[in-house]
Amino acid sequence: MPDFVRIFEMGPRDGLQNEAALIALADKVALVDKLSGCGFDHIEVTSFVSPKWVPQMADASEVLARIKRASGVAYTALTPNMRGYEAALVARADEVAIFGSASEGFSKANINCSIAESLERFRPMVAAGLRDGIPVRGYVSCVVECPYDGVVRPEAVARVVAELLEMGCYEVSLGDTIGAGEPESVRAMLEAVLQVVPAGKLAGHFHDTNGRAIENIEVSLAAGLRVFDAAIGGLGGCPYAPGAAGNVDTLAVARRVGALGFETGLDLGRLEEVAEFAKGLVGASTHPTEEL
Ligand code: HMG
Ligand code: MG
């Protein structure tokens, strides 16, 4: 049996959250429905955040209400606070994610609180997830570098990861939010994190700003990680991480890990078609007047 790598599809959330022009609800639903036929077991659909902070995700409930749910696929959503958690539950998200940071500057910019305050905010959410049977995933952003504070110490990452797992997150995704990671810095960060938690509890979330994401995934594979976040068409970025490019392209990850002998369960032919559709959506929204 080949070793299995799980690719957690981020396109509808991490991909679309950063688009300046609003993407139509029907297009978001179509994107998720197309992705449902590609073989993913997790698709991050949307986020229940403040619409003042991220207007693009204001239709979170409607998107979850309209998608066709395929069996075997968990449709997940980001939730920054209890209000988001409760809204996600009503909208029947199968799983939610809380998102913190290893750097104070990004924590403040992205969720308007310190790291310590965020952990206190997350604790009752994870407890609620455990009570309600909703798996809660954790993210730690800026695991290598922060757009506000600069280089982030690996020990700072390890501390937040350990806290999130201790609370009851089933997995923590390590976010190189601005794509500044290089194989050496990613390896050093992983070494520190793996001293406190096992590789089986971790995922890699690499943005591809500097074109190093695939190399960083290879470093992570060597360290024992087997879950990677990726966005169809390489869409997106984070509105509170200026200049950051999108998540690493799903197809590029699937091809690379396949070439390395890992099974992903994904249908590459279908992925290619969905990638074209996804790029069309963004092209249309970013340059609306070119269509005229
Ligand atoms: P705040 O301003 O400190 O909080 O924002 P607040 O409680 O004063 O709320 C502000 C307004 O939002 C209020 O509305 C609330 O009711 C409302 P008003 O009274 O002014 O009309 N509000 C909400 N509305 C809907 N759903 C909610 C919600 N909560 C409050 N859940 C807050 C704090 C956390 C809400 C805000 O900072 C926020 O929404 N931040 C989210 C930013 C975000 O989504 N960033 C992108 C996702 S993270 C990411 O991309 C990184 C990742 O990919 C990993 C990586 O790459 O590293 C995951
Ligand atoms: Mg991200």
mmCIF file of C-alpha atoms and ligand atoms in Angstrom:
data_model
loop_
_atom_site.group_PDB
_atom_site.id
_atom_site.type_symbol
_atom_site.label_atom_id
_atom_site.label_comp_id
_atom_site.label_asym_id
_atom_site.label_seq_id
_atom_site.Cartn_x
_atom_site.Cartn_y
_atom_site.Cartn_z
ATOM 1 C CA MET A 1 0.000 0.000 0.000
ATOM 2 C CA PRO A 2 1.466 3.380 -0.943
ATOM 3 C CA ASP A 3 1.636 5.965 1.795
ATOM 4 C CA PHE A 4 -1.401 8.297 1.696
ATOM 5 C CA VAL A 5 -1.224 12.094 1.577
ATOM 6 C CA ARG A 6 -4.427 13.977 2.347
ATOM 7 C CA ILE A 7 -4.878 17.237 0.477
ATOM 8 C CA PHE A 8 -7.266 19.570 2.284
ATOM 9 C CA GLU A 9 -8.868 21.789 -0.349
ATOM 10 C CA MET A 10 -8.848 25.486 0.584
ATOM 11 C CA GLY A 11 -9.880 27.189 -2.673
ATOM 12 C CA PRO A 12 -13.426 28.319 -1.814
ATOM 13 C CA ARG A 13 -12.233 29.870 1.473
ATOM 14 C CA ASP A 14 -8.525 30.762 1.414
ATOM 15 C CA GLY A 15 -8.764 31.222 -2.346
ATOM 16 C CA LEU A 16 -11.822 33.429 -2.615
ATOM 17 C CA GLN A 17 -11.570 35.407 0.652
ATOM 18 C CA ASN A 18 -8.951 37.669 -0.856
ATOM 19 C CA GLU A 19 -10.765 38.620 -4.051
ATOM 20 C CA ALA A 20 -11.492 42.318 -4.289
ATOM 21 C CA ALA A 21 -14.674 42.015 -6.339
ATOM 22 C CA LEU A 22 -17.542 39.973 -4.956
ATOM 23 C CA ILE A 23 -17.889 36.515 -6.467
ATOM 24 C CA ALA A 24 -21.505 35.508 -7.101
ATOM 25 C CA LEU A 25 -23.065 33.060 -4.659
ATOM 26 C CA ALA A 26 -23.946 30.700 -7.522
ATOM 27 C CA ASP A 27 -20.318 30.631 -8.667
ATOM 28 C CA LYS A 28 -19.070 29.802 -5.177
ATOM 29 C CA VAL A 29 -21.610 26.991 -4.929
ATOM 30 C CA ALA A 30 -20.621 25.709 -8.384
ATOM 31 C CA LEU A 31 -16.951 25.703 -7.378
ATOM 32 C CA VAL A 32 -17.629 23.650 -4.249
ATOM 33 C CA ASP A 33 -19.896 21.248 -6.162
ATOM 34 C CA LYS A 34 -17.239 20.681 -8.821
ATOM 35 C CA LEU A 35 -14.594 20.102 -6.137
ATOM 36 C CA SER A 36 -16.892 17.553 -4.474
ATOM 37 C CA GLY A 37 -16.388 15.225 -7.445
ATOM 38 C CA CYS A 38 -12.580 15.293 -7.312
ATOM 39 C CA GLY A 39 -11.955 12.883 -4.442
ATOM 40 C CA PHE A 40 -11.273 15.252 -1.525
ATOM 41 C CA ASP A 41 -12.432 14.225 1.915
ATOM 42 C CA HIS A 42 -12.207 17.817 3.219
ATOM 43 C CA ILE A 43 -13.200 21.045 1.482
ATOM 44 C CA GLU A 44 -12.989 24.356 3.345
ATOM 45 C CA VAL A 45 -16.055 26.103 2.022
ATOM 46 C CA THR A 46 -16.219 29.468 3.744
ATOM 47 C CA SER A 47 -15.714 31.410 6.959
ATOM 48 C CA PHE A 48 -18.088 32.821 9.557
ATOM 49 C CA VAL A 49 -16.129 35.999 10.216
ATOM 50 C CA SER A 50 -17.159 39.609 10.511
ATOM 51 C CA PRO A 51 -18.456 40.815 7.115
ATOM 52 C CA LYS A 52 -16.858 44.173 7.920
ATOM 53 C CA TRP A 53 -13.474 42.478 8.078
ATOM 54 C CA VAL A 54 -13.900 40.101 5.122
ATOM 55 C CA PRO A 55 -16.887 41.087 2.953
ATOM 56 C CA GLN A 56 -16.171 38.280 0.494
ATOM 57 C CA MET A 57 -17.281 35.653 3.030
ATOM 58 C CA ALA A 58 -20.527 37.405 4.077
ATOM 59 C CA ASP A 59 -22.634 34.739 2.330
ATOM 60 C CA ALA A 60 -21.219 31.840 4.379
ATOM 61 C CA SER A 61 -24.608 30.456 5.449
ATOM 62 C CA GLU A 62 -26.073 30.659 1.956
ATOM 63 C CA VAL A 63 -23.121 28.844 0.402
ATOM 64 C CA LEU A 64 -23.382 25.992 2.895
ATOM 65 C CA ALA A 65 -27.160 25.850 2.397
ATOM 66 C CA ARG A 66 -26.914 25.508 -1.383
ATOM 67 C CA ILE A 67 -24.038 23.123 -2.017
ATOM 68 C CA LYS A 68 -24.788 19.510 -2.890
ATOM 69 C CA ARG A 69 -23.183 17.462 -0.161
ATOM 70 C CA ALA A 70 -21.334 14.404 -1.390
ATOM 71 C CA SER A 71 -20.981 11.507 0.992
ATOM 72 C CA GLY A 72 -17.510 11.113 2.428
ATOM 73 C CA VAL A 73 -16.722 14.821 2.108
ATOM 74 C CA ALA A 74 -16.485 17.054 5.190
ATOM 75 C CA TYR A 75 -17.500 20.633 4.392
ATOM 76 C CA THR A 76 -15.613 22.890 6.777
ATOM 77 C CA ALA A 77 -15.647 26.548 7.824
ATOM 78 C CA LEU A 78 -13.410 28.999 9.672
ATOM 79 C CA THR A 79 -14.831 30.386 12.896
ATOM 80 C CA PRO A 80 -13.046 33.167 14.825
ATOM 81 C CA ASN A 81 -15.300 33.239 17.891
ATOM 82 C CA MET A 82 -18.330 31.619 19.528
ATOM 83 C CA ARG A 83 -20.707 33.604 17.366
ATOM 84 C CA GLY A 84 -19.038 32.188 14.254
ATOM 85 C CA TYR A 85 -19.070 28.690 15.736
ATOM 86 C CA GLU A 86 -22.796 28.846 16.419
ATOM 87 C CA ALA A 87 -23.578 30.189 12.949
ATOM 88 C CA ALA A 88 -21.468 27.416 11.390
ATOM 89 C CA LEU A 89 -23.367 24.823 13.403
ATOM 90 C CA VAL A 90 -26.746 26.188 12.237
ATOM 91 C CA ALA A 91 -25.461 26.136 8.640
ATOM 92 C CA ARG A 92 -24.473 22.473 9.105
ATOM 93 C CA ALA A 93 -20.722 22.811 8.670
ATOM 94 C CA ASP A 94 -19.295 19.328 9.249
ATOM 95 C CA GLU A 95 -16.186 20.696 10.872
ATOM 96 C CA VAL A 96 -14.888 24.090 11.971
ATOM 97 C CA ALA A 97 -11.470 25.659 12.290
ATOM 98 C CA ILE A 98 -10.146 28.174 14.773
ATOM 99 C CA PHE A 99 -7.262 30.324 13.629
ATOM 100 C CA GLY A 100 -4.523 31.793 15.759
ATOM 101 C CA SER A 101 -1.049 33.079 15.132
ATOM 102 C CA ALA A 102 2.497 32.514 16.348
ATOM 103 C CA SER A 103 3.159 36.261 16.089
ATOM 104 C CA GLU A 104 1.467 39.049 18.046
ATOM 105 C CA GLY A 105 1.427 41.476 15.101
ATOM 106 C CA PHE A 106 -0.573 39.172 12.852
ATOM 107 C CA SER A 107 -2.888 38.099 15.681
ATOM 108 C CA LYS A 108 -3.806 41.726 16.242
ATOM 109 C CA ALA A 109 -4.166 42.517 12.525
ATOM 110 C CA ASN A 110 -6.176 39.419 11.663
ATOM 111 C CA ILE A 111 -8.431 38.786 14.655
ATOM 112 C CA ASN A 112 -7.939 41.948 16.711
ATOM 113 C CA CYS A 113 -6.581 40.381 19.884
ATOM 114 C CA SER A 114 -3.364 39.109 21.437
ATOM 115 C CA ILE A 115 -2.292 35.476 21.174
ATOM 116 C CA ALA A 116 -3.219 34.887 24.820
ATOM 117 C CA GLU A 117 -6.662 36.453 24.321
ATOM 118 C CA SER A 118 -7.236 34.349 21.215
ATOM 119 C CA LEU A 119 -6.449 31.137 23.098
ATOM 120 C CA GLU A 120 -8.951 32.093 25.800
ATOM 121 C CA ARG A 121 -11.517 32.795 23.078
ATOM 122 C CA PHE A 122 -10.860 29.428 21.408
ATOM 123 C CA ARG A 123 -11.042 27.270 24.524
ATOM 124 C CA PRO A 124 -14.868 27.295 24.910
ATOM 125 C CA MET A 125 -15.241 26.835 21.148
ATOM 126 C CA VAL A 126 -13.218 23.625 21.174
ATOM 127 C CA ALA A 127 -15.144 22.460 24.233
ATOM 128 C CA ALA A 128 -18.385 23.150 22.357
ATOM 129 C CA GLY A 129 -17.082 21.199 19.346
ATOM 130 C CA LEU A 130 -16.272 18.220 21.537
ATOM 131 C CA ARG A 131 -19.746 18.461 23.117
ATOM 132 C CA ASP A 132 -21.545 18.803 19.761
ATOM 133 C CA GLY A 133 -19.506 16.188 17.904
ATOM 134 C CA ILE A 134 -18.001 18.805 15.574
ATOM 135 C CA PRO A 135 -14.291 18.239 14.914
ATOM 136 C CA VAL A 136 -12.278 21.423 15.439
ATOM 137 C CA ARG A 137 -9.118 22.026 13.456
ATOM 138 C CA GLY A 138 -6.573 24.630 14.493
ATOM 139 C CA TYR A 139 -4.454 26.947 12.370
ATOM 140 C CA VAL A 140 -1.339 28.703 13.484
ATOM 141 C CA SER A 141 -0.387 31.501 11.106
ATOM 142 C CA CYS A 142 3.042 33.056 10.540
ATOM 143 C CA VAL A 143 4.968 29.927 11.458
ATOM 144 C CA VAL A 144 8.110 31.267 9.788
ATOM 145 C CA GLU A 145 7.697 34.980 9.301
ATOM 146 C CA CYS A 146 5.136 37.666 10.086
ATOM 147 C CA PRO A 147 4.340 40.627 7.818
ATOM 148 C CA TYR A 148 4.347 42.881 10.909
ATOM 149 C CA ASP A 149 6.867 41.366 13.369
ATOM 150 C CA GLY A 150 9.414 39.772 11.006
ATOM 151 C CA VAL A 151 11.046 36.415 11.717
ATOM 152 C CA VAL A 152 9.079 34.192 14.118
ATOM 153 C CA ARG A 153 10.890 31.930 16.581
ATOM 154 C CA PRO A 154 10.184 28.192 16.131
ATOM 155 C CA GLU A 155 9.571 27.895 19.894
ATOM 156 C CA ALA A 156 6.758 30.451 19.637
ATOM 157 C CA VAL A 157 5.094 28.268 16.989
ATOM 158 C CA ALA A 158 5.519 25.121 19.082
ATOM 159 C CA ARG A 159 3.910 26.779 22.088
ATOM 160 C CA VAL A 160 0.713 27.798 20.266
ATOM 161 C CA VAL A 161 0.451 24.454 18.429
ATOM 162 C CA ALA A 162 0.738 22.559 21.717
ATOM 163 C CA GLU A 163 -1.944 24.729 23.343
ATOM 164 C CA LEU A 164 -4.402 24.180 20.490
ATOM 165 C CA LEU A 165 -3.914 20.412 20.564
ATOM 166 C CA GLU A 166 -4.196 20.364 24.339
ATOM 167 C CA MET A 167 -7.558 22.149 24.081
ATOM 168 C CA GLY A 168 -8.840 19.363 21.849
ATOM 169 C CA CYS A 169 -8.178 20.344 18.227
ATOM 170 C CA TYR A 170 -7.828 17.109 16.261
ATOM 171 C CA GLU A 171 -5.101 18.593 14.053
ATOM 172 C CA VAL A 172 -3.164 21.836 13.711
ATOM 173 C CA SER A 173 -2.278 23.301 10.348
ATOM 174 C CA LEU A 174 0.997 25.221 10.226
ATOM 175 C CA GLY A 175 0.502 28.350 8.126
ATOM 176 C CA ASP A 176 3.309 29.965 6.200
ATOM 177 C CA THR A 177 0.885 32.819 5.659
ATOM 178 C CA ILE A 178 3.132 35.027 3.544
ATOM 179 C CA GLY A 179 5.054 32.257 1.788
ATOM 180 C CA ALA A 180 8.381 33.382 3.240
ATOM 181 C CA GLY A 181 9.414 29.894 4.313
ATOM 182 C CA GLU A 182 12.461 28.237 2.821
ATOM 183 C CA PRO A 183 13.447 24.603 3.314
ATOM 184 C CA GLU A 184 15.956 25.502 6.064
ATOM 185 C CA SER A 185 13.586 27.705 8.058
ATOM 186 C CA VAL A 186 10.684 25.288 7.635
ATOM 187 C CA ARG A 187 12.865 22.388 8.778
ATOM 188 C CA ALA A 188 13.960 24.343 11.876
ATOM 189 C CA MET A 189 10.358 25.258 12.679
ATOM 190 C CA LEU A 190 9.211 21.630 12.281
ATOM 191 C CA GLU A 191 12.012 20.365 14.491
ATOM 192 C CA ALA A 192 10.833 22.616 17.322
ATOM 193 C CA VAL A 193 7.168 21.698 16.848
ATOM 194 C CA LEU A 194 7.894 17.966 16.630
ATOM 195 C CA GLN A 195 9.594 18.123 19.982
ATOM 196 C CA VAL A 196 6.212 18.800 21.553
ATOM 197 C CA VAL A 197 3.621 17.158 19.258
ATOM 198 C CA PRO A 198 3.637 14.164 16.871
ATOM 199 C CA ALA A 199 3.695 14.605 13.062
ATOM 200 C CA GLY A 200 0.338 12.832 12.772
ATOM 201 C CA LYS A 201 -1.354 15.826 14.447
ATOM 202 C CA LEU A 202 0.068 18.367 11.988
ATOM 203 C CA ALA A 203 -0.732 19.695 8.541
ATOM 204 C CA GLY A 204 1.279 22.023 6.307
ATOM 205 C CA HIS A 205 -0.311 25.184 4.899
ATOM 206 C CA PHE A 206 2.105 26.862 2.524
ATOM 207 C CA HIS A 207 1.394 29.991 0.547
ATOM 208 C CA ASP A 208 3.468 30.147 -2.596
ATOM 209 C CA THR A 209 4.560 33.776 -2.708
ATOM 210 C CA ASN A 210 8.202 32.924 -3.417
ATOM 211 C CA GLY A 211 7.651 29.676 -5.296
ATOM 212 C CA ARG A 212 9.069 27.534 -2.462
ATOM 213 C CA ALA A 213 5.855 25.850 -1.298
ATOM 214 C CA ILE A 214 6.461 22.516 -3.019
ATOM 215 C CA GLU A 215 9.995 22.300 -1.605
ATOM 216 C CA ASN A 216 8.608 23.128 1.825
ATOM 217 C CA ILE A 217 6.061 20.336 1.446
ATOM 218 C CA GLU A 218 8.883 17.932 0.630
ATOM 219 C CA VAL A 219 10.711 19.010 3.791
ATOM 220 C CA SER A 220 7.479 18.430 5.729
ATOM 221 C CA LEU A 221 6.992 14.989 4.161
ATOM 222 C CA ALA A 222 10.494 14.053 5.263
ATOM 223 C CA ALA A 223 9.559 15.187 8.776
ATOM 224 C CA GLY A 224 6.550 12.838 8.705
ATOM 225 C CA LEU A 225 3.645 15.175 7.855
ATOM 226 C CA ARG A 226 0.984 13.649 5.582
ATOM 227 C CA VAL A 227 -1.671 16.392 5.356
ATOM 228 C CA PHE A 228 -1.303 19.501 3.212
ATOM 229 C CA ASP A 229 -3.625 22.393 2.522
ATOM 230 C CA ALA A 230 -3.835 23.606 -1.062
ATOM 231 C CA ALA A 231 -6.101 25.784 -3.190
ATOM 232 C CA ILE A 232 -7.404 24.896 -6.611
ATOM 233 C CA GLY A 233 -5.726 27.102 -9.205
ATOM 234 C CA GLY A 234 -3.409 28.482 -6.495
ATOM 235 C CA LEU A 235 -6.095 31.058 -5.725
ATOM 236 C CA GLY A 236 -6.038 33.611 -2.996
ATOM 237 C CA GLY A 237 -4.091 34.928 -0.064
ATOM 238 C CA CYS A 238 -5.022 36.561 3.214
ATOM 239 C CA PRO A 239 -6.533 40.053 3.319
ATOM 240 C CA TYR A 240 -4.537 40.796 6.489
ATOM 241 C CA ALA A 241 -1.186 39.596 5.082
ATOM 242 C CA PRO A 242 -0.362 42.263 2.478
ATOM 243 C CA GLY A 243 1.334 40.952 -0.659
ATOM 244 C CA ALA A 244 0.913 37.275 0.202
ATOM 245 C CA ALA A 245 0.139 35.047 -2.767
ATOM 246 C CA GLY A 246 -2.339 32.202 -2.771
ATOM 247 C CA ASN A 247 -2.121 28.831 -1.162
ATOM 248 C CA VAL A 248 -0.007 26.354 -3.062
ATOM 249 C CA ASP A 249 -1.813 25.014 -6.139
ATOM 250 C CA THR A 250 -3.728 21.777 -5.464
ATOM 251 C CA LEU A 251 -2.773 20.228 -8.798
ATOM 252 C CA ALA A 252 0.915 20.976 -8.296
ATOM 253 C CA VAL A 253 0.827 19.297 -4.871
ATOM 254 C CA ALA A 254 -1.140 16.298 -6.141
ATOM 255 C CA ARG A 255 1.285 15.827 -9.037
ATOM 256 C CA ARG A 256 4.397 16.210 -6.903
ATOM 257 C CA VAL A 257 3.358 13.914 -4.077
ATOM 258 C CA GLY A 258 2.099 11.419 -6.701
ATOM 259 C CA ALA A 259 5.516 11.487 -8.380
ATOM 260 C CA LEU A 260 7.068 10.805 -4.982
ATOM 261 C CA GLY A 261 4.962 7.639 -4.716
ATOM 262 C CA PHE A 262 2.159 8.852 -2.436
ATOM 263 C CA GLU A 263 -1.513 8.108 -3.027
ATOM 264 C CA THR A 264 -3.905 11.101 -2.825
ATOM 265 C CA GLY A 265 -7.214 9.625 -4.007
ATOM 266 C CA LEU A 266 -7.683 12.656 -6.279
ATOM 267 C CA ASP A 267 -8.867 12.608 -9.902
ATOM 268 C CA LEU A 268 -6.294 14.786 -11.672
ATOM 269 C CA GLY A 269 -8.323 15.078 -14.874
ATOM 270 C CA ARG A 270 -11.286 16.508 -12.992
ATOM 271 C CA LEU A 271 -8.989 18.758 -10.976
ATOM 272 C CA GLU A 272 -7.641 20.255 -14.190
ATOM 273 C CA GLU A 273 -11.173 21.122 -15.301
ATOM 274 C CA VAL A 274 -12.054 22.680 -11.933
ATOM 275 C CA ALA A 275 -8.795 24.652 -11.945
ATOM 276 C CA GLU A 276 -9.823 26.248 -15.247
ATOM 277 C CA PHE A 277 -13.238 27.088 -13.823
ATOM 278 C CA ALA A 278 -11.684 28.557 -10.653
ATOM 279 C CA LYS A 279 -9.215 30.709 -12.563
ATOM 280 C CA GLY A 280 -12.065 31.960 -14.734
ATOM 281 C CA LEU A 281 -13.990 33.088 -11.664
ATOM 282 C CA VAL A 282 -11.095 35.074 -10.310
ATOM 283 C CA GLY A 283 -10.142 36.495 -13.687
ATOM 284 C CA ALA A 284 -13.706 37.681 -14.146
ATOM 285 C CA SER A 285 -13.835 39.266 -10.685
ATOM 286 C CA THR A 286 -10.408 40.860 -10.729
ATOM 287 C CA HIS A 287 -10.766 42.403 -14.162
ATOM 288 C CA PRO A 288 -14.506 42.939 -14.577
ATOM 289 C CA THR A 289 -14.156 45.592 -17.239
ATOM 290 C CA GLU A 290 -12.066 43.411 -19.546
ATOM 291 C CA GLU A 291 -15.201 41.414 -20.271
ATOM 292 C CA LEU A 292 -16.972 44.462 -21.679
HETATM 293 P P1 HMG B 1 -13.609 42.825 16.380
HETATM 294 O O1 HMG B 1 -13.884 44.086 15.590
HETATM 295 O O2 HMG B 1 -12.539 42.845 17.389
HETATM 296 O O3 HMG B 1 -14.870 42.210 17.124
HETATM 297 O O4 HMG B 1 -13.361 41.666 15.320
HETATM 298 P P2 HMG B 1 -16.285 42.683 17.485
HETATM 299 O O5 HMG B 1 -16.806 41.651 18.393
HETATM 300 O O6 HMG B 1 -16.251 44.118 17.948
HETATM 301 O O7 HMG B 1 -17.102 42.593 16.124
HETATM 302 C C1 HMG B 1 -17.002 43.518 15.064
HETATM 303 C C2 HMG B 1 -18.260 43.400 14.211
HETATM 304 O O8 HMG B 1 -18.307 42.117 13.604
HETATM 305 C C3 HMG B 1 -19.544 43.519 15.039
HETATM 306 O O9 HMG B 1 -20.510 44.040 14.168
HETATM 307 C C4 HMG B 1 -19.881 42.083 15.344
HETATM 308 O O10 HMG B 1 -21.245 41.875 15.564
HETATM 309 C C5 HMG B 1 -19.430 41.384 14.073
HETATM 310 P P3 HMG B 1 -21.113 45.517 14.440
HETATM 311 O O11 HMG B 1 -21.689 45.463 15.809
HETATM 312 O O12 HMG B 1 -19.922 46.446 14.358
HETATM 313 O O13 HMG B 1 -22.099 45.674 13.326
HETATM 314 N N1 HMG B 1 -18.996 39.992 14.276
HETATM 315 C C6 HMG B 1 -19.352 38.980 13.471
HETATM 316 N N2 HMG B 1 -20.136 38.941 12.382
HETATM 317 C C7 HMG B 1 -20.298 37.729 11.802
HETATM 318 N N3 HMG B 1 -19.692 36.590 12.249
HETATM 319 C C8 HMG B 1 -18.895 36.619 13.327
HETATM 320 C C9 HMG B 1 -18.707 37.850 13.991
HETATM 321 N N4 HMG B 1 -17.992 38.211 15.069
HETATM 322 C C10 HMG B 1 -18.182 39.518 15.234
HETATM 323 N N5 HMG B 1 -18.309 35.496 13.733
HETATM 324 C C11 HMG B 1 -13.190 39.377 14.617
HETATM 325 C C12 HMG B 1 -12.946 40.381 15.726
HETATM 326 C C13 HMG B 1 -12.498 38.094 15.003
HETATM 327 C C14 HMG B 1 -14.708 39.158 14.475
HETATM 328 C C15 HMG B 1 -12.623 39.960 13.293
HETATM 329 O O14 HMG B 1 -11.306 40.339 13.521
HETATM 330 C C16 HMG B 1 -12.669 38.990 12.159
HETATM 331 O O15 HMG B 1 -13.732 38.629 11.675
HETATM 332 N N6 HMG B 1 -11.481 38.532 11.649
HETATM 333 C C17 HMG B 1 -11.388 37.548 10.617
HETATM 334 C C18 HMG B 1 -10.282 37.900 9.647
HETATM 335 C C19 HMG B 1 -10.163 36.819 8.594
HETATM 336 O O16 HMG B 1 -11.130 36.170 8.244
HETATM 337 N N7 HMG B 1 -8.937 36.624 8.035
HETATM 338 C C20 HMG B 1 -8.698 35.651 7.030
HETATM 339 C C21 HMG B 1 -8.766 34.241 7.515
HETATM 340 S S1 HMG B 1 -7.287 33.722 8.374
HETATM 341 C C22 HMG B 1 -6.206 33.214 7.129
HETATM 342 O O17 HMG B 1 -6.483 33.418 5.962
HETATM 343 C C23 HMG B 1 -4.957 32.457 7.513
HETATM 344 C C24 HMG B 1 -5.069 30.949 7.225
HETATM 345 O O18 HMG B 1 -5.329 30.695 5.853
HETATM 346 C C25 HMG B 1 -3.758 30.250 7.621
HETATM 347 C C26 HMG B 1 -2.510 30.937 7.040
HETATM 348 O O19 HMG B 1 -2.438 31.144 5.822
HETATM 349 O O20 HMG B 1 -1.636 31.259 7.861
HETATM 350 C C27 HMG B 1 -6.191 30.298 8.045
HETATM 351 MG MG MG B 2 -3.877 30.698 4.325
#
